[in-house]
Structures are given as C-alpha cells and as structure tokens.
C-alpha cells in the first residue's frame, strides 16, 4: 500500500492563498499553487453549474469561503480573492480597497491587520477540507478500482453522508390557515439568487437610506444585484438607489423621517432579468441618536408587512400578468436586534391575516442559513404544516 499523501500545513496553504489574492482567481490556471492543487484533487467538491473558469482550485476556495458563514469576514474574503460577483478580474489594489471598506478601515490598516486574519481563516478552512477528504487515490474521485470493501466510495469534505443529505435550498410547505391550505416556500440562499418572484421585500431604515453595496445585508445585496455594470464590473447605473431617492424626494422632502411601517416602491433594476419585478422597501429600523445602532419594534414589522400586502393589492392589476408572488426575509433579525423567532412571529401575524381573508398570494420566505430554515419549518409547524417537499 502506498503511503498516504501528506496534508499541507496551514503555512503552506496560507502562502498560496496570498498568491491568489495578489493574482486573483482570473489567473489561477497560471499560478504555481501545488498545495491548493493537491487539495483540490483530493476534495470532492460538487460542481454547481459546471466547471468554473478557475477549475477545481477555485471551487475549493469558494467552498472554504462559504464556510465563513456570511458577515464581514466572508465579504472581505470574497473581495480579497476576486470571488465576489464581478470582481474576478479586478486589480489586487481595487479588491483590497473594497475589502477594507467592508470593515470601514483604511487600506493600510486592512493590509497590516484584517487581511492577515481574513486570509488566515480561509487557509484554515481549506486545511480542514483537506483533513476530511479521502487520502486514498483510489477513493478520491469516486471511480477508483482498488480492491476491498468500500472501494470507489467518497467521503464528502463536509461530513459523512453529506452527498445523500445535502439540505434542500427550497422547501415547499403546505400550511393550514383558517380552514384552508396554502403553499409557502422557504428559500435557503442569498436574496439575489431569487428567480421569478414578482415582489421582494427589503428592510430599510426610516430615512430610506440604502447601505453601501459592498455590505452583506438584504438591502445592500438587492442594491448591488439591481445595479447595471459594464463588462469589467464598473458601475453604470445604481438603479434601485436612484429610484428610491426619487421616491423619497416626492414623499419625504428635506430628509424627513418616515413613519415605521411605511413602504417605498422601486423596480428590481437588473434583477428584472431574473423575473424580480418590484422591490418593496419597508421602513423599520429607527436610528438610535448618536450611535450606529438601530431599533426595530415587532409591531412595526407587522404593520409594515400589512402595508406591503395593501400596496401589492393596489399594484397587482396594473401589470400583465398581474403581480402574484412575494418573498420576505426575516425583517429586523440583523442589526435590528430581534431574534429570528421574534422576527418571524411579527411578520407571520400579517401574512396569516392576509391569507385568512382569502387572499391568493404566492408567499415565499428567504434566509441564508440552514439553521434558520429549520427554525422556520418548526415555527410553521405550529400553524399546522401538512407537508414538506425537499
């Protein structure tokens, strides 16, 4: 039996991750990164949508970065390596500048401090993938012909049986609401991956000021995805931001604060190409004076979602085909400070009231994490879920 291949240590992997940071994933095929190449050969990462431009090494890096579980750390890693949409061919200096903006620090401060942490975390997760991967060449690609029981089997890098038990990205529920059964779909992915849903609800502060597009919040993600860019990623038209500014100029002159629960309406911008026709921005987050914090009241969420349905009823017949489907995130469960359970309870009160009166909307919920999707299924079970389709 040949000796097992050595798992590269953290230092080796970090050095190569730093090479990728300097070159960007667009030049991966020309880089000398033997440790990453070996790990990519041994780690059976499923191809989603076919072979990417950077090949197996890029897939492993994307998998490792995805395990950072969102937030500033993941966003900074995506910008640093060129994994963020539209940045793969950006110069290293531009990618570093955007990553620094995620943390709100200078480029120099980010280079000396934050970047070391970000890339170190990516390298650590890559090493973990390598440690969990099969170390037998006959088992690596699932098609080996080695003898003995279990020949040709593959252990998924995220744990045993993960290939057979990958959590569903969409969960179709049948929920009993006031003597009738309605469909509710839970999406488990970023909000900008939604397709063919007429209206997406976006939380906003009471001044309807959108966060910078490099942030990871729902409203920042929608702003980023709705903008039009040139072939190399330069901003051409920040359409959702511009439309929201025009809305506030008409309805809230001189920067007047909106009442919590107010709904502003824009198009989906470039998301229209994905079938997203409208975005309803709900004023919920009340800024705390002299701080960077916000306060969100559950009652304002219920009031805002009820207003969303009222606006939807007004707008729906003006379109052909009429607007019918709507998707809501867990409003106020980020910087708003509410727990996911509190957020869901507040928004579902309005959704249930709307459905109970016989409204025929196609309702969707969107979360980024599987644990929150599991929570929603459990909470909906209290409303008599009658079936779940993975």
C-alpha positions as YAML, in Angstrom:
chain: A
units: angstrom
residues:
- id: 1
  name: UNK
  ca: [0.00, 0.00, 0.00]
- id: 2
  name: UNK
  ca: [1.41, 3.39, -0.94]
- id: 3
  name: UNK
  ca: [1.85, 5.94, 1.86]
- id: 4
  name: UNK
  ca: [-1.00, 8.40, 2.40]
- id: 5
  name: UNK
  ca: [-0.44, 11.84, 0.88]
- id: 6
  name: UNK
  ca: [0.62, 14.46, 3.39]
- id: 7
  name: UNK
  ca: [-1.95, 17.12, 4.26]
- id: 8
  name: UNK
  ca: [-0.35, 20.53, 3.62]
- id: 9
  name: UNK
  ca: [0.11, 22.61, 6.75]
- id: 10
  name: UNK
  ca: [-1.56, 25.95, 7.40]
- id: 11
  name: UNK
  ca: [1.54, 27.95, 6.50]
- id: 12
  name: UNK
  ca: [1.85, 26.35, 3.06]
- id: 13
  name: UNK
  ca: [-1.80, 26.89, 2.26]
- id: 14
  name: UNK
  ca: [-1.77, 30.47, 3.56]
- id: 15
  name: UNK
  ca: [1.21, 31.33, 1.36]
- id: 16
  name: UNK
  ca: [-0.65, 30.06, -1.70]
- id: 17
  name: UNK
  ca: [-3.92, 31.79, -0.71]
- id: 18
  name: UNK
  ca: [-1.91, 35.03, -0.56]
- id: 19
  name: UNK
  ca: [-0.65, 34.31, -4.09]
- id: 20
  name: UNK
  ca: [-4.25, 34.00, -5.23]
- id: 21
  name: UNK
  ca: [-5.08, 37.28, -3.51]
- id: 22
  name: UNK
  ca: [-2.36, 39.06, -5.46]
- id: 23
  name: UNK
  ca: [-3.23, 37.47, -8.80]
- id: 24
  name: UNK
  ca: [-6.98, 36.98, -8.43]
- id: 25
  name: UNK
  ca: [-8.87, 33.86, -9.41]
- id: 26
  name: UNK
  ca: [-8.88, 35.01, -13.03]
- id: 27
  name: UNK
  ca: [-5.19, 33.94, -13.21]
- id: 28
  name: UNK
  ca: [-5.49, 30.76, -11.17]
- id: 29
  name: UNK
  ca: [-4.54, 28.44, -14.01]
- id: 30
  name: UNK
  ca: [-1.18, 30.21, -14.38]
- id: 31
  name: UNK
  ca: [-0.25, 30.16, -10.68]
- id: 32
  name: UNK
  ca: [2.13, 27.67, -9.08]
- id: 33
  name: UNK
  ca: [0.00, 26.54, -6.12]
- id: 34
  name: UNK
  ca: [0.86, 22.87, -5.57]
- id: 35
  name: UNK
  ca: [-0.72, 22.62, -2.10]
- id: 36
  name: UNK
  ca: [-4.07, 24.01, -3.28]
- id: 37
  name: UNK
  ca: [-3.91, 21.91, -6.43]
- id: 38
  name: UNK
  ca: [-3.35, 18.75, -4.39]
- id: 39
  name: UNK
  ca: [-6.20, 19.57, -2.04]
- id: 40
  name: UNK
  ca: [-8.48, 20.33, -4.97]
- id: 41
  name: UNK
  ca: [-7.64, 16.92, -6.42]
- id: 42
  name: UNK
  ca: [-8.47, 15.13, -3.16]
- id: 43
  name: UNK
  ca: [-11.52, 17.11, -2.03]
- id: 44
  name: UNK
  ca: [-14.66, 16.00, -3.92]
- id: 45
  name: UNK
  ca: [-16.40, 19.37, -4.24]
- id: 46
  name: UNK
  ca: [-19.64, 19.04, -6.24]
- id: 47
  name: UNK
  ca: [-19.70, 21.11, -9.44]
- id: 48
  name: UNK
  ca: [-22.61, 23.52, -9.31]
- id: 49
  name: UNK
  ca: [-23.36, 24.72, -12.81]
- id: 50
  name: UNK
  ca: [-20.34, 23.05, -14.40]
- id: 51
  name: UNK
  ca: [-16.63, 23.74, -14.41]
- id: 52
  name: UNK
  ca: [-15.81, 27.28, -13.33]
- id: 53
  name: UNK
  ca: [-13.15, 29.39, -15.08]
- id: 54
  name: UNK
  ca: [-10.69, 28.73, -12.24]
- id: 55
  name: UNK
  ca: [-11.30, 25.00, -12.13]
- id: 56
  name: UNK
  ca: [-11.07, 22.78, -9.09]
- id: 57
  name: UNK
  ca: [-8.88, 25.13, -7.03]
- id: 58
  name: UNK
  ca: [-11.44, 27.91, -7.36]
- id: 59
  name: UNK
  ca: [-14.22, 25.54, -6.30]
- id: 60
  name: UNK
  ca: [-12.29, 24.59, -3.15]
- id: 61
  name: UNK
  ca: [-11.64, 28.25, -2.32]
- id: 62
  name: UNK
  ca: [-15.31, 29.09, -2.83]
- id: 63
  name: UNK
  ca: [-16.33, 26.20, -0.59]
- id: 64
  name: UNK
  ca: [-13.91, 27.30, 2.14]
- id: 65
  name: UNK
  ca: [-15.07, 30.93, 1.94]
- id: 66
  name: UNK
  ca: [-18.72, 29.84, 2.08]
- id: 67
  name: UNK
  ca: [-17.98, 28.18, 5.45]
- id: 68
  name: UNK
  ca: [-17.18, 31.62, 6.92]
- id: 69
  name: UNK
  ca: [-20.98, 31.89, 7.32]
- id: 70
  name: UNK
  ca: [-21.66, 35.34, 5.93]
- id: 71
  name: UNK
  ca: [-20.94, 38.70, 7.53]
- id: 72
  name: UNK
  ca: [-17.92, 40.95, 7.13]
- id: 73
  name: UNK
  ca: [-15.37, 38.12, 7.25]
- id: 74
  name: UNK
  ca: [-16.90, 36.31, 4.27]
- id: 75
  name: UNK
  ca: [-17.49, 39.53, 2.31]
- id: 76
  name: UNK
  ca: [-13.88, 40.64, 2.83]
- id: 77
  name: UNK
  ca: [-12.59, 37.21, 1.76]
- id: 78
  name: UNK
  ca: [-14.72, 37.26, -1.40]
- id: 79
  name: UNK
  ca: [-13.43, 40.72, -2.36]
- id: 80
  name: UNK
  ca: [-9.82, 39.86, -1.47]
- id: 81
  name: UNK
  ca: [-9.70, 36.77, -3.69]
- id: 82
  name: UNK
  ca: [-11.91, 38.05, -6.52]
- id: 83
  name: UNK
  ca: [-14.74, 35.63, -5.67]
- id: 84
  name: UNK
  ca: [-17.33, 38.36, -5.27]
- id: 85
  name: UNK
  ca: [-19.53, 38.67, -8.41]
- id: 86
  name: UNK
  ca: [-17.94, 40.99, -10.96]
- id: 87
  name: UNK
  ca: [-14.55, 41.24, -9.22]
- id: 88
  name: UNK
  ca: [-12.61, 38.25, -10.56]
- id: 89
  name: UNK
  ca: [-10.61, 40.42, -12.99]
- id: 90
  name: UNK
  ca: [-10.22, 43.46, -10.71]
- id: 91
  name: UNK
  ca: [-6.67, 44.58, -9.89]
- id: 92
  name: UNK
  ca: [-5.42, 43.46, -6.48]
- id: 93
  name: UNK
  ca: [-5.43, 47.05, -5.23]
- id: 94
  name: UNK
  ca: [-9.12, 47.52, -6.07]
- id: 95
  name: UNK
  ca: [-10.06, 44.24, -4.42]
- id: 96
  name: UNK
  ca: [-8.11, 45.18, -1.29]
- id: 97
  name: UNK
  ca: [-9.76, 48.61, -1.20]
- id: 98
  name: UNK
  ca: [-13.24, 47.06, -1.37]
- id: 99
  name: UNK
  ca: [-12.34, 44.55, 1.34]
- id: 100
  name: UNK
  ca: [-11.09, 47.39, 3.55]
- id: 101
  name: UNK
  ca: [-14.41, 49.20, 3.06]
- id: 102
  name: UNK
  ca: [-16.24, 46.15, 4.40]
- id: 103
  name: UNK
  ca: [-14.53, 46.79, 7.76]
- id: 104
  name: UNK
  ca: [-14.62, 50.58, 7.44]
- id: 105
  name: UNK
  ca: [-10.85, 50.93, 7.81]
- id: 106
  name: UNK
  ca: [-8.07, 52.37, 5.69]
- id: 107
  name: UNK
  ca: [-6.41, 50.21, 3.05]
- id: 108
  name: UNK
  ca: [-3.17, 50.27, 5.00]
- id: 109
  name: UNK
  ca: [-4.85, 49.25, 8.24]
- id: 110
  name: UNK
  ca: [-6.64, 46.42, 6.44]
- id: 111
  name: UNK
  ca: [-3.38, 45.22, 4.82]
- id: 112
  name: UNK
  ca: [-1.50, 45.11, 8.11]
- id: 113
  name: UNK
  ca: [-4.21, 43.63, 10.30]
- id: 114
  name: UNK
  ca: [-7.56, 42.50, 8.92]
- id: 115
  name: UNK
  ca: [-6.22, 40.91, 5.74]
- id: 116
  name: UNK
  ca: [-4.00, 38.56, 7.72]
- id: 117
  name: UNK
  ca: [-7.00, 37.39, 9.74]
- id: 118
  name: UNK
  ca: [-9.25, 37.01, 6.69]
- id: 119
  name: UNK
  ca: [-6.77, 35.03, 4.60]
- id: 120
  name: UNK
  ca: [-5.70, 33.01, 7.63]
- id: 121
  name: UNK
  ca: [-9.28, 31.92, 8.21]
- id: 122
  name: UNK
  ca: [-9.65, 30.91, 4.56]
- id: 123
  name: UNK
  ca: [-6.43, 28.88, 4.76]
- id: 124
  name: UNK
  ca: [-7.58, 27.18, 7.97]
- id: 125
  name: UNK
  ca: [-10.85, 26.09, 6.36]
- id: 126
  name: UNK
  ca: [-9.03, 24.80, 3.27]
- id: 127
  name: UNK
  ca: [-6.80, 22.69, 5.53]
- id: 128
  name: UNK
  ca: [-9.87, 21.34, 7.31]
- id: 129
  name: UNK
  ca: [-11.33, 20.29, 3.98]
- id: 130
  name: UNK
  ca: [-8.08, 18.51, 3.18]
- id: 131
  name: UNK
  ca: [-8.05, 16.73, 6.54]
- id: 132
  name: UNK
  ca: [-11.59, 15.45, 5.98]
- id: 133
  name: UNK
  ca: [-11.03, 14.40, 2.38]
- id: 134
  name: UNK
  ca: [-10.26, 10.77, 1.46]
- id: 135
  name: UNK
  ca: [-6.50, 10.30, 1.36]
- id: 136
  name: UNK
  ca: [-6.62, 7.24, -0.90]
- id: 137
  name: UNK
  ca: [-6.12, 7.90, -4.60]
- id: 138
  name: UNK
  ca: [-8.49, 5.08, -5.45]
- id: 139
  name: UNK
  ca: [-11.26, 6.75, -3.48]
- id: 140
  name: UNK
  ca: [-10.61, 10.35, -4.34]
- id: 141
  name: UNK
  ca: [-12.71, 10.70, -7.44]
- id: 142
  name: UNK
  ca: [-15.30, 8.06, -6.66]
- id: 143
  name: UNK
  ca: [-14.31, 5.89, -9.65]
- id: 144
  name: UNK
  ca: [-11.22, 4.07, -8.45]
- id: 145
  name: UNK
  ca: [-10.90, 0.34, -8.98]
- id: 146
  name: UNK
  ca: [-8.97, -0.52, -5.85]
- id: 147
  name: UNK
  ca: [-9.88, -3.80, -4.17]
- id: 148
  name: UNK
  ca: [-11.59, -4.38, -0.88]
- id: 149
  name: UNK
  ca: [-14.85, -3.28, 0.65]
- id: 150
  name: UNK
  ca: [-15.73, 0.35, 0.08]
- id: 151
  name: UNK
  ca: [-13.50, 0.79, -2.98]
- id: 152
  name: UNK
  ca: [-14.59, 3.80, -5.02]
- id: 153
  name: UNK
  ca: [-16.53, 5.46, -2.17]
- id: 154
  name: UNK
  ca: [-16.11, 9.15, -1.42]
- id: 155
  name: UNK
  ca: [-16.30, 10.93, 1.90]
- id: 156
  name: UNK
  ca: [-17.76, 14.39, 1.44]
- id: 157
  name: UNK
  ca: [-15.46, 17.10, 2.88]
- id: 158
  name: UNK
  ca: [-18.33, 18.48, 4.98]
- id: 159
  name: UNK
  ca: [-19.03, 15.19, 6.71]
- id: 160
  name: UNK
  ca: [-20.12, 11.58, 6.12]
- id: 161
  name: UNK
  ca: [-23.23, 11.03, 4.03]
- id: 162
  name: UNK
  ca: [-23.38, 14.72, 3.07]
- id: 163
  name: UNK
  ca: [-23.85, 13.82, -0.59]
- id: 164
  name: UNK
  ca: [-27.00, 11.92, 0.33]
- id: 165
  name: UNK
  ca: [-28.20, 14.51, 2.83]
- id: 166
  name: UNK
  ca: [-27.40, 17.91, 1.32]
- id: 167
  name: UNK
  ca: [-30.07, 20.23, 2.77]
- id: 168
  name: UNK
  ca: [-32.60, 21.46, 0.24]
- id: 169
  name: UNK
  ca: [-32.22, 25.02, -1.00]
- id: 170
  name: UNK
  ca: [-36.01, 25.26, -1.39]
- id: 171
  name: UNK
  ca: [-38.57, 23.86, 1.00]
- id: 172
  name: UNK
  ca: [-42.16, 23.72, -0.22]
- id: 173
  name: UNK
  ca: [-44.62, 23.67, 2.67]
- id: 174
  name: UNK
  ca: [-48.37, 23.19, 2.83]
- id: 175
  name: UNK
  ca: [-49.66, 25.27, 5.72]
- id: 176
  name: UNK
  ca: [-53.15, 25.19, 7.19]
- id: 177
  name: UNK
  ca: [-54.50, 28.74, 7.61]
- id: 178
  name: UNK
  ca: [-58.07, 29.29, 8.78]
- id: 179
  name: UNK
  ca: [-59.73, 26.25, 7.23]
- id: 180
  name: UNK
  ca: [-57.71, 26.22, 4.04]
- id: 181
  name: UNK
  ca: [-54.28, 25.01, 3.00]
- id: 182
  name: UNK
  ca: [-51.82, 27.44, 1.42]
- id: 183
  name: UNK
  ca: [-48.40, 27.00, -0.12]
- id: 184
  name: UNK
  ca: [-45.36, 28.64, 1.50]
- id: 185
  name: UNK
  ca: [-41.88, 28.23, 0.02]
- id: 186
  name: UNK
  ca: [-38.73, 28.72, 2.12]
- id: 187
  name: UNK
  ca: [-35.61, 29.62, 0.10]
- id: 188
  name: UNK
  ca: [-32.23, 28.93, 1.72]
- id: 189
  name: UNK
  ca: [-29.77, 31.13, -0.15]
- id: 190
  name: UNK
  ca: [-28.83, 34.77, -0.70]
- id: 191
  name: UNK
  ca: [-31.68, 37.05, -1.71]
- id: 192
  name: UNK
  ca: [-30.08, 37.94, -5.06]
- id: 193
  name: UNK
  ca: [-30.44, 34.30, -6.19]
- id: 194
  name: UNK
  ca: [-34.23, 34.51, -6.21]
- id: 195
  name: UNK
  ca: [-35.88, 33.90, -9.57]
- id: 196
  name: UNK
  ca: [-39.34, 34.63, -10.99]
- id: 197
  name: UNK
  ca: [-40.84, 36.19, -7.87]
- id: 198
  name: UNK
  ca: [-42.83, 39.34, -8.59]
- id: 199
  name: UNK
  ca: [-42.10, 41.28, -5.39]
- id: 200
  name: UNK
  ca: [-39.19, 41.07, -2.94]
- id: 201
  name: UNK
  ca: [-39.48, 42.87, 0.39]
- id: 202
  name: UNK
  ca: [-36.40, 44.74, 1.63]
- id: 203
  name: UNK
  ca: [-35.95, 46.19, 5.14]
- id: 204
  name: UNK
  ca: [-34.91, 49.82, 5.37]
- id: 205
  name: UNK
  ca: [-34.20, 52.47, 7.94]
- id: 206
  name: UNK
  ca: [-36.80, 55.18, 8.42]
- id: 207
  name: UNK
  ca: [-34.89, 57.57, 6.14]
- id: 208
  name: UNK
  ca: [-34.84, 55.06, 3.26]
- id: 209
  name: UNK
  ca: [-31.05, 55.38, 3.02]
- id: 210
  name: UNK
  ca: [-29.60, 52.23, 1.46]
- id: 211
  name: UNK
  ca: [-26.36, 50.75, 2.87]
- id: 212
  name: UNK
  ca: [-23.25, 50.67, 0.65]
- id: 213
  name: UNK
  ca: [-23.47, 47.89, -1.95]
- id: 214
  name: UNK
  ca: [-20.44, 46.03, -0.55]
- id: 215
  name: UNK
  ca: [-22.30, 45.23, 2.69]
- id: 216
  name: UNK
  ca: [-23.88, 41.81, 3.28]
- id: 217
  name: UNK
  ca: [-27.38, 42.89, 4.37]
- id: 218
  name: UNK
  ca: [-30.52, 42.11, 2.36]
- id: 219
  name: UNK
  ca: [-30.95, 45.72, 1.23]
- id: 220
  name: UNK
  ca: [-27.27, 46.07, 0.25]
- id: 221
  name: UNK
  ca: [-27.40, 42.79, -1.66]
- id: 222
  name: UNK
  ca: [-30.51, 43.86, -3.59]
- id: 223
  name: UNK
  ca: [-28.96, 47.25, -4.37]
- id: 224
  name: UNK
  ca: [-25.82, 45.57, -5.65]
- id: 225
  name: UNK
  ca: [-27.68, 43.00, -7.73]
- id: 226
  name: UNK
  ca: [-30.05, 45.60, -9.16]
- id: 227
  name: UNK
  ca: [-27.26, 47.86, -10.42]
- id: 228
  name: UNK
  ca: [-26.08, 47.80, -14.03]
- id: 229
  name: UNK
  ca: [-22.35, 47.35, -14.58]
- id: 230
  name: UNK
  ca: [-20.03, 47.42, -17.55]
- id: 231
  name: UNK
  ca: [-18.16, 44.28, -18.73]
- id: 232
  name: UNK
  ca: [-15.32, 44.81, -16.24]
- id: 233
  name: UNK
  ca: [-17.55, 45.49, -13.23]
- id: 234
  name: UNK
  ca: [-17.69, 49.29, -13.26]
- id: 235
  name: UNK
  ca: [-20.93, 50.84, -12.03]
- id: 236
  name: UNK
  ca: [-23.05, 52.25, -14.86]
- id: 237
  name: UNK
  ca: [-26.45, 52.70, -13.22]
- id: 238
  name: UNK
  ca: [-27.22, 52.36, -9.47]
- id: 239
  name: UNK
  ca: [-30.84, 51.99, -10.41]
- id: 240
  name: UNK
  ca: [-32.52, 50.92, -7.16]
- id: 241
  name: UNK
  ca: [-30.69, 53.62, -5.20]
- id: 242
  name: UNK
  ca: [-31.66, 56.25, -7.79]
- id: 243
  name: UNK
  ca: [-35.31, 55.21, -7.85]
- id: 244
  name: UNK
  ca: [-35.51, 55.20, -4.06]
- id: 245
  name: UNK
  ca: [-34.00, 58.69, -3.92]
- id: 246
  name: UNK
  ca: [-36.65, 59.93, -6.36]
- id: 247
  name: UNK
  ca: [-39.37, 58.29, -4.25]
- id: 248
  name: UNK
  ca: [-38.20, 59.99, -1.07]
- id: 249
  name: UNK
  ca: [-37.85, 63.33, -2.86]
- id: 250
  name: UNK
  ca: [-41.55, 63.12, -3.75]
- id: 251
  name: UNK
  ca: [-42.86, 61.78, -0.45]
- id: 252
  name: UNK
  ca: [-40.36, 62.77, 2.26]
- id: 253
  name: UNK
  ca: [-38.80, 66.11, 1.27]
- id: 254
  name: UNK
  ca: [-35.86, 67.63, 3.13]
- id: 255
  name: UNK
  ca: [-34.80, 64.29, 4.60]
- id: 256
  name: UNK
  ca: [-37.90, 63.92, 6.76]
- id: 257
  name: UNK
  ca: [-38.07, 60.63, 8.64]
- id: 258
  name: UNK
  ca: [-40.78, 58.20, 7.54]
- id: 259
  name: UNK
  ca: [-43.16, 56.58, 9.97]
- id: 260
  name: UNK
  ca: [-42.14, 52.98, 10.74]
- id: 261
  name: UNK
  ca: [-44.12, 50.64, 8.52]
- id: 262
  name: UNK
  ca: [-44.07, 52.96, 5.51]
- id: 263
  name: UNK
  ca: [-43.47, 51.19, 2.19]
- id: 264
  name: UNK
  ca: [-41.49, 52.69, -0.71]
- id: 265
  name: UNK
  ca: [-41.61, 51.01, -4.11]
- id: 266
  name: UNK
  ca: [-38.92, 50.63, -6.77]
- id: 267
  name: UNK
  ca: [-38.34, 48.34, -9.70]
- id: 268
  name: UNK
  ca: [-35.98, 45.39, -9.40]
- id: 269
  name: UNK
  ca: [-33.41, 47.10, -11.61]
- id: 270
  name: UNK
  ca: [-31.21, 44.49, -13.26]
- id: 271
  name: UNK
  ca: [-32.94, 41.85, -11.13]
- id: 272
  name: UNK
  ca: [-35.77, 42.21, -13.63]
- id: 273
  name: UNK
  ca: [-33.72, 39.89, -15.82]
- id: 274
  name: UNK
  ca: [-34.36, 37.23, -13.15]
- id: 275
  name: UNK
  ca: [-38.09, 37.87, -13.02]
- id: 276
  name: UNK
  ca: [-37.97, 40.19, -9.97]
- id: 277
  name: UNK
  ca: [-40.37, 42.95, -10.99]
- id: 278
  name: UNK
  ca: [-40.74, 45.09, -7.85]
- id: 279
  name: UNK
  ca: [-38.91, 45.75, -4.59]
- id: 280
  name: UNK
  ca: [-40.95, 46.97, -1.63]
- id: 281
  name: UNK
  ca: [-38.71, 48.82, 0.84]
- id: 282
  name: UNK
  ca: [-40.22, 48.77, 4.36]
- id: 283
  name: UNK
  ca: [-39.14, 51.45, 6.84]
- id: 284
  name: UNK
  ca: [-38.44, 49.56, 10.07]
- id: 285
  name: UNK
  ca: [-35.06, 50.47, 11.57]
- id: 286
  name: UNK
  ca: [-35.20, 53.61, 13.71]
- id: 287
  name: UNK
  ca: [-31.68, 55.05, 14.21]
- id: 288
  name: UNK
  ca: [-30.59, 55.50, 17.81]
- id: 289
  name: UNK
  ca: [-29.31, 59.07, 18.31]
- id: 290
  name: UNK
  ca: [-25.52, 59.46, 18.35]
- id: 291
  name: UNK
  ca: [-24.88, 55.76, 17.71]
- id: 292
  name: UNK
  ca: [-24.55, 53.40, 14.76]
- id: 293
  name: UNK
  ca: [-27.33, 51.21, 16.14]
- id: 294
  name: UNK
  ca: [-30.97, 50.79, 15.17]
- id: 295
  name: UNK
  ca: [-34.13, 49.82, 16.97]
- id: 296
  name: UNK
  ca: [-36.83, 47.66, 15.38]
- id: 297
  name: UNK
  ca: [-40.17, 47.05, 17.03]
- id: 298
  name: UNK
  ca: [-42.08, 43.82, 16.23]
- id: 299
  name: UNK
  ca: [-45.30, 45.83, 15.94]
- id: 300
  name: UNK
  ca: [-43.73, 47.92, 13.17]
- id: 301
  name: UNK
  ca: [-42.85, 44.74, 11.27]
- id: 302
  name: UNK
  ca: [-46.45, 43.55, 11.46]
- id: 303
  name: UNK
  ca: [-47.70, 46.97, 10.39]
- id: 304
  name: UNK
  ca: [-45.15, 47.18, 7.57]
- id: 305
  name: UNK
  ca: [-45.94, 43.72, 6.16]
- id: 306
  name: UNK
  ca: [-49.66, 44.51, 6.29]
- id: 307
  name: UNK
  ca: [-48.91, 47.67, 4.30]
- id: 308
  name: UNK
  ca: [-46.84, 45.60, 1.83]
- id: 309
  name: UNK
  ca: [-49.89, 43.50, 1.05]
- id: 310
  name: UNK
  ca: [-52.04, 46.61, 0.67]
- id: 311
  name: UNK
  ca: [-49.58, 48.07, -1.85]
- id: 312
  name: UNK
  ca: [-49.39, 44.72, -3.62]
- id: 313
  name: UNK
  ca: [-53.18, 44.63, -3.95]
- id: 314
  name: UNK
  ca: [-53.11, 48.15, -5.45]
- id: 315
  name: UNK
  ca: [-50.31, 47.41, -7.91]
- id: 316
  name: UNK
  ca: [-51.08, 43.84, -8.93]
- id: 317
  name: UNK
  ca: [-53.76, 44.52, -11.58]
- id: 318
  name: UNK
  ca: [-51.64, 47.16, -13.30]
- id: 319
  name: UNK
  ca: [-49.25, 44.51, -14.58]
- id: 320
  name: UNK
  ca: [-49.59, 41.83, -17.20]
- id: 321
  name: UNK
  ca: [-49.51, 39.21, -15.94]
- id: 322
  name: UNK
  ca: [-50.71, 40.59, -12.58]
- id: 323
  name: UNK
  ca: [-48.32, 40.57, -9.65]
- id: 324
  name: UNK
  ca: [-48.93, 37.50, -7.53]
- id: 325
  name: UNK
  ca: [-45.81, 36.19, -5.76]
- id: 326
  name: UNK
  ca: [-43.99, 37.87, -2.89]
- id: 327
  name: UNK
  ca: [-40.87, 37.00, -0.88]
- id: 328
  name: UNK
  ca: [-39.99, 38.23, 2.62]
- id: 329
  name: UNK
  ca: [-36.73, 37.94, 4.58]
- id: 330
  name: UNK
  ca: [-36.61, 37.83, 8.37]
- id: 331
  name: UNK
  ca: [-37.12, 41.55, 8.91]
- id: 332
  name: UNK
  ca: [-35.24, 43.08, 11.83]
- id: 333
  name: UNK
  ca: [-33.25, 39.94, 12.60]
- id: 334
  name: UNK
  ca: [-29.91, 41.51, 11.65]
- id: 335
  name: UNK
  ca: [-28.78, 44.83, 13.09]
- id: 336
  name: UNK
  ca: [-32.37, 45.38, 14.20]
- id: 337
  name: UNK
  ca: [-31.60, 43.17, 17.18]
- id: 338
  name: UNK
  ca: [-34.61, 40.84, 17.02]
- id: 339
  name: UNK
  ca: [-34.21, 37.09, 17.25]
- id: 340
  name: UNK
  ca: [-35.28, 35.09, 14.19]
- id: 341
  name: UNK
  ca: [-38.27, 33.80, 16.18]
- id: 342
  name: UNK
  ca: [-39.36, 37.34, 17.09]
- id: 343
  name: UNK
  ca: [-38.99, 38.49, 13.50]
- id: 344
  name: UNK
  ca: [-40.94, 35.58, 12.09]
- id: 345
  name: UNK
  ca: [-43.71, 35.93, 14.67]
- id: 346
  name: UNK
  ca: [-44.15, 39.59, 13.79]
- id: 347
  name: UNK
  ca: [-44.20, 39.17, 10.02]
- id: 348
  name: UNK
  ca: [-46.28, 35.97, 10.06]
- id: 349
  name: UNK
  ca: [-49.02, 37.75, 12.01]
- id: 350
  name: UNK
  ca: [-49.57, 39.98, 8.97]
- id: 351
  name: UNK
  ca: [-49.09, 37.18, 6.44]
- id: 352
  name: UNK
  ca: [-51.57, 34.92, 8.21]
- id: 353
  name: UNK
  ca: [-54.14, 37.71, 8.50]
- id: 354
  name: UNK
  ca: [-53.84, 38.37, 4.76]
- id: 355
  name: UNK
  ca: [-54.18, 34.71, 3.83]
- id: 356
  name: UNK
  ca: [-57.00, 34.16, 6.31]
- id: 357
  name: UNK
  ca: [-59.20, 36.65, 4.48]
- id: 358
  name: UNK
  ca: [-58.86, 34.59, 1.32]
- id: 359
  name: UNK
  ca: [-56.03, 36.39, -0.49]
- id: 360
  name: UNK
  ca: [-54.41, 34.21, -3.14]
- id: 361
  name: UNK
  ca: [-50.82, 35.39, -2.97]
- id: 362
  name: UNK
  ca: [-47.91, 33.03, -3.59]
- id: 363
  name: UNK
  ca: [-45.86, 33.51, -0.39]
- id: 364
  name: UNK
  ca: [-42.10, 32.91, -0.13]
- id: 365
  name: UNK
  ca: [-39.60, 33.37, 2.70]
- id: 366
  name: UNK
  ca: [-35.83, 33.67, 2.25]
- id: 367
  name: UNK
  ca: [-32.98, 33.01, 4.69]
- id: 368
  name: UNK
  ca: [-29.29, 32.39, 4.08]
- id: 369
  name: UNK
  ca: [-28.67, 29.70, 6.69]
- id: 370
  name: UNK
  ca: [-30.00, 26.18, 7.02]
- id: 371
  name: UNK
  ca: [-30.47, 26.50, 10.78]
- id: 372
  name: UNK
  ca: [-32.83, 29.42, 10.24]
- id: 373
  name: UNK
  ca: [-34.72, 27.46, 7.58]
- id: 374
  name: UNK
  ca: [-35.08, 24.62, 10.09]
- id: 375
  name: UNK
  ca: [-36.41, 27.13, 12.61]
- id: 376
  name: UNK
  ca: [-39.00, 28.44, 10.15]
- id: 377
  name: UNK
  ca: [-40.21, 24.92, 9.42]
- id: 378
  name: UNK
  ca: [-40.57, 24.27, 13.16]
- id: 379
  name: UNK
  ca: [-42.40, 27.55, 13.72]
- id: 380
  name: UNK
  ca: [-44.70, 26.93, 10.78]
- id: 381
  name: UNK
  ca: [-45.40, 23.51, 12.26]
- id: 382
  name: UNK
  ca: [-47.28, 25.41, 14.93]
- id: 383
  name: UNK
  ca: [-49.59, 26.62, 12.16]
- id: 384
  name: UNK
  ca: [-50.28, 23.03, 11.09]
- id: 385
  name: UNK
  ca: [-47.80, 22.36, 8.32]
- id: 386
  name: UNK
  ca: [-49.29, 19.48, 6.37]
- id: 387
  name: UNK
  ca: [-46.30, 18.51, 4.27]
- id: 388
  name: UNK
  ca: [-42.75, 19.36, 3.29]
- id: 389
  name: UNK
  ca: [-41.17, 18.72, -0.11]
- id: 390
  name: UNK
  ca: [-37.39, 18.90, -0.31]
...
